[in-house]
Amino acid sequence: MAAFSYLPKHSGSGEREAPTQLEIKLRRKARINAALRYFLLAAVGLVMVYPLIWLIGASFKTNSEMFSSPGFWPKNPTIQGYIDGWQTSTPYTFGRFFLNSLWIIIPKTIGTAISCTLVAYGFARFEFPGKKILFASVIATLLLPNVVTRIPQYLLFRDLGWLNTFLPLWVPSALAGDAFFVFMVIQFLRAIPRDMEEAARVDGANTLQTLVFIVVPMLMPALISVCLFQFMWTMNDFLGPLIYLSSVDKYPVSLALKLSIDTTEAFAWNQILAMSVLALAPSLAVFFMAQKYFIEGISTGGVKG
Amino acid sequence: MAELQLRGVEKTYGNGFKAVHGINLDVAEGEFMVLVGPSGCAKSTTLRMIAGLETITGGEVKIGEQVVNELVPGRRGIAMVFQNYALYPHMKVRRNLSFGLKLKRKPKAEIETATEEVSGILEIEQLLDRLPKQLSGGQAQRVALGRALIKHPEVFLFDEPLSNLDAKLRASMRVRITDLHKRLRDEGRPATVVYVTHDQVEAMTMGDRICVMKDGHIMQVADPTTLYERPANDFVAGFIGMPEMNLVKCVLTHDGALPVLTAGTQKITVAEGLAGRLSAQEGPVTLGIRPQHLQVVAPGTEGAFTGTVSNIEFLGHEVNLHVEVEGAQFVVVVPSAELDKKIGRGDQVGLRPLGASIHIFDAESGVNVSLPAD
């Protein structure tokens, strides 16, 4: 839009003056520029989004049409893929797997939001012995590849008797195990002046009241981003459930998708694609609902850090 | 309302830096005390220690009869107004005002009455349902003031509350705050106030008494008139008053009973006003004389320094004349009407200090050695 800013502005009321030669020239140039830019953007955007469009189109194709026609538009649209896919080859429908996913995601997201806020508040606002070392170790876990801790973690949870339960998926996050989120909230907190918290303390609020009534509302954009990221990442997480969950009745969507590839001899691609489309839907829906706050959250946290 | 006492209060930071060096200060019940000083003089730190937002590393702070060193801010019976208002951004003005009372679990009806009363006093009734971001600076500051007022605290603390406002608004808020203080006093519930500012005009116009600070030490505590007329040392003398007091290195000798001041090669005998109130030995001193207390006379006049005019600032009803006397800069304020229009840059003029207004400061300690014994 900035390209239009140098155009002469006409007030809404009153007679318009006839544009001068220069104005006409500038306006034409701006229009051509804009057209060119939007064309390029649209073209690149289409290339990016095409696999997704193809996926949605293909989910309405029959299994035989899948690889015979390259276009995304199905010749004989059918929702058979959705019906069969939803039934699955297991005793459970996909509904069960969606519920499992939600049952993993919701406690994990809530736990993450609460624990990260508490830990970040502690690091950002209080002085305590060993703070530097503790903070350094939190950041160090950011740099640690996840794979490294898989086996020790597995052994730990096995000894606790938590295998084939959701606990290994919930507990680390509920104890602020996601250093990235802690770091993100800390950066956001650092950008917020302390005056409001001091005012609250003078008003008689204790530390917890200050956190709940003053800090959390101001942190909202950051917390929404945290929840969104956690929601999407958990929805898409494959390895975690794969390692810790062994019975099919506990499988989340991500594992269930793989299941339909494993158990049938001939892959029913249309069913897999149909269920993939459904698996995408929650993340997309949540993202678009919270988009405004989400962008506010990551941009503020990032720039002002 | 209660009195406030600071006894040997110290602040040493974790890195060993000592910001406040054992200060003693008494603020009487209902008194408006201004802490003033250049930036970095620890006036805000002192205020924050009173508020409980900084830990006190030595000495004690007493509000009323209670030592409050170990109390959290909410229990000290204080209310504070911050420089950038510190309104809670997500709460409407009404909730901003009542937040403190709600935390104290006051009954709803009482909170509502108090909110109405305070918003009436500060004329913010029409703002009650707005968010802080919809307020102008002056309105936000009034809300911040209301948030303090509603609690009926023992002591009000102000941390440079007007420095974010433009000059015009600052002047009107200044009057509003002092009016409010007087009004509370008249209504029989005097408010003890500690007000921090770096602006000496605010300090002089608002304070019952002023505490001038420098580098974590108190330089002088006195009412505005005393501070202006009888500064305890050269720092206070230079800090209070506009333009600044002229402070010039001199040598003090005596000619019989009359004091003689020598600046560079020039010698003046102060015929009247100074003799009899000097407690200093002869020797190097600092001469302090306010720009308003210098007379412009013909060069070479008896009892006057002779110098060269280096700059003339016309301010309307008066003129600031900058005069250089052997390397020392003097500023003289002359009413426009009385200034000889022929005087221009580079001209020679004589400057005669009015003897009764001369201050002599010890060259090393800076202490005023010319205060009359009373």
XYZ file of C-alpha atoms in Angstrom, chain B residues 48-292:
245
model
C 11.324 3.689 46.416
C 12.821 2.588 49.717
C 10.038 4.416 51.533
C 7.545 2.688 49.245
C 9.108 -0.708 49.772
C 10.000 -1.238 46.128
C 13.712 -1.251 47.012
C 15.152 -3.068 49.979
C 16.657 -0.921 52.724
C 20.222 -2.050 53.413
C 20.786 0.111 56.493
C 18.922 2.319 58.930
C 15.164 2.402 59.323
C 12.059 3.966 57.858
C 9.216 4.754 60.206
C 5.679 5.597 59.150
C 3.734 6.787 62.160
C 4.978 4.668 65.045
C 5.803 1.646 62.939
C 9.149 0.637 61.488
C 8.250 -0.494 57.978
C 11.614 -1.835 56.764
C 10.363 -5.396 56.484
C 6.789 -4.672 55.370
C 5.639 -5.252 51.800
C 4.512 -2.071 49.989
C 0.835 -2.952 50.357
C 1.109 -2.996 54.143
C 2.919 0.300 54.570
C -0.095 2.537 54.216
C 1.377 4.370 51.258
C 0.149 5.278 47.819
C 2.399 6.130 44.937
C 2.067 8.061 41.691
C 4.548 7.003 39.044
C 6.287 9.034 36.373
C 4.652 7.221 33.471
C 1.345 6.787 35.281
C 1.627 2.966 35.443
C -2.096 2.545 34.900
C -3.143 -1.052 34.357
C -3.568 -1.076 30.569
C -6.244 -3.767 30.395
C -8.545 -2.253 33.029
C -10.968 0.588 32.577
C -10.393 3.712 34.624
C -13.027 2.610 37.135
C -11.245 -0.654 37.823
C -7.886 1.072 37.875
C -9.167 3.274 40.674
C -10.815 0.520 42.655
C -8.201 -2.215 42.222
C -6.476 -1.467 45.525
C -9.734 -1.418 47.466
C -10.875 -4.641 45.820
C -7.686 -6.356 46.910
C -8.482 -5.246 50.447
C -11.928 -6.876 50.046
C -13.825 -3.694 50.830
C -17.603 -3.903 50.378
C -18.860 -3.034 46.916
C -20.947 -0.064 48.024
C -17.977 1.483 49.793
C -15.786 1.057 46.712
C -18.401 2.702 44.537
C -18.821 5.667 46.869
C -15.066 6.114 47.055
C -14.689 5.908 43.268
C -17.370 8.534 42.794
C -15.898 10.833 45.398
C -12.394 10.660 43.972
C -13.480 11.005 40.364
C -15.507 14.024 41.429
C -12.533 15.671 43.095
C -10.301 15.088 40.076
C -13.009 15.704 37.458
C -12.587 12.361 35.779
C -16.215 11.138 36.051
C -16.647 11.114 32.282
C -13.515 8.969 31.867
C -14.524 6.121 34.150
C -15.440 3.730 31.346
C -12.401 4.365 29.199
C -9.247 2.342 28.883
C -5.922 3.996 29.769
C -4.841 4.075 26.119
C -7.835 6.298 25.372
C -6.651 8.957 27.819
C -4.435 11.965 27.198
C -1.340 12.448 29.345
C -3.017 14.885 31.695
C -6.075 12.677 32.098
C -3.935 9.596 32.717
C -2.012 11.487 35.380
C -5.259 12.514 37.079
C -6.393 8.901 37.108
C -3.045 7.883 38.579
C -3.545 10.568 41.221
C -7.041 9.248 41.873
C -5.730 5.739 42.317
C -3.516 7.052 45.103
C -6.157 9.286 46.640
C -8.852 6.619 46.860
C -6.841 4.595 49.343
C -6.606 7.333 51.979
C -2.977 6.398 52.596
C -0.802 7.503 55.489
C 1.777 8.891 53.089
C 1.561 9.915 49.443
C 4.624 9.269 47.325
C 5.118 11.019 43.996
C 7.907 9.943 41.652
C 8.401 12.778 39.144
C 4.717 12.660 38.269
C 4.700 15.660 35.963
C 7.822 15.150 33.904
C 5.980 13.394 31.064
C 3.565 16.286 30.577
C 4.080 19.341 28.401
C 5.007 22.610 30.060
C 1.514 24.117 30.118
C -0.160 21.028 31.511
C 2.638 20.640 34.033
C 1.943 24.114 35.404
C -1.764 23.422 35.796
C -1.214 19.974 37.333
C 1.226 21.569 39.772
C -1.487 23.908 40.971
C -4.023 21.065 41.060
C -1.815 18.935 43.280
C -0.995 21.732 45.722
C -4.665 22.759 45.805
C -5.640 19.204 46.573
C -3.096 19.066 49.370
C -4.451 22.279 50.883
C -8.018 21.089 50.457
C -7.334 17.845 52.287
C -5.652 19.828 55.034
C -8.655 22.143 55.333
C -11.007 19.182 55.436
C -9.149 17.896 58.464
C -7.437 14.933 56.861
C -4.003 16.300 56.049
C -1.925 14.311 53.601
C 1.728 13.645 54.243
C 3.470 13.902 50.886
C 6.928 13.015 49.629
C 7.373 14.364 46.144
C 10.411 13.623 44.005
C 11.376 15.927 41.178
C 14.472 17.145 39.374
C 12.739 20.390 38.520
C 13.589 23.145 40.981
C 10.594 25.218 39.903
C 8.290 22.375 40.947
C 10.214 22.005 44.171
C 10.075 25.704 45.053
C 6.414 26.176 44.167
C 5.007 23.003 45.701
C 7.012 22.119 48.768
C 6.325 23.128 52.351
C 9.890 22.053 52.806
C 12.486 20.935 50.299
C 15.188 18.359 50.730
C 18.063 18.948 48.324
C 20.069 15.817 47.604
C 23.346 15.094 45.894
C 25.087 11.750 45.387
C 23.031 10.034 48.072
C 23.611 12.728 50.689
C 21.172 15.343 51.932
C 22.619 18.784 51.287
C 19.947 20.827 53.044
C 16.366 20.530 54.231
C 14.497 23.794 54.539
C 11.502 25.766 53.373
C 11.796 27.437 49.944
C 12.597 30.905 51.299
C 15.389 29.696 53.547
C 16.784 27.535 50.769
C 16.910 30.535 48.477
C 18.126 33.117 50.930
C 20.337 31.050 53.179
C 21.758 28.105 51.215
C 23.824 25.872 53.467
C 26.456 25.195 50.849
C 27.554 26.034 47.337
C 25.675 23.044 45.834
C 22.309 24.204 47.141
C 23.173 27.770 46.191
C 23.903 26.740 42.617
C 20.974 24.354 42.322
C 18.189 26.644 43.550
C 17.386 29.820 41.655
C 17.171 30.835 38.003
C 19.519 31.738 36.440
C 22.039 29.928 38.604
C 23.906 31.763 41.317
C 27.311 33.041 40.197
C 30.007 31.063 42.006
C 33.476 32.531 41.601
C 36.768 31.563 43.196
C 38.110 34.436 45.304
C 40.568 35.116 48.062
C 39.184 36.597 51.256
C 41.254 39.115 53.215
C 40.404 41.959 55.534
C 41.105 45.626 55.371
C 40.632 46.573 58.980
C 37.115 45.347 59.759
C 35.970 45.339 56.133
C 36.169 42.145 54.094
C 38.121 42.309 50.847
C 37.542 39.892 47.973
C 40.184 39.329 45.334
C 39.268 37.693 42.055
C 42.235 37.376 39.739
C 43.919 40.748 39.942
C 40.802 42.645 40.937
C 40.184 43.570 44.498
C 36.913 44.823 45.942
C 36.136 45.937 49.438
C 32.641 45.070 50.582
C 31.627 48.119 52.506
C 28.417 46.930 54.068
C 26.272 43.869 54.565
C 28.962 41.233 54.757
C 31.152 42.231 57.684
C 30.102 40.705 60.981
C 28.493 37.547 59.620
C 31.645 35.823 58.369
C 32.812 32.839 60.327
C 35.688 32.010 57.987
C 39.425 32.402 58.152
C 41.043 34.504 55.515
C 42.070 32.568 52.435
C 40.622 31.025 49.322
C 36.809 31.018 49.239
C 33.973 30.835 46.733
C 31.973 33.990 46.266
C 28.290 33.358 45.625
C 26.065 36.107 44.321
C 22.713 35.737 42.566
C 22.368 37.311 39.098
C 19.619 39.522 40.517
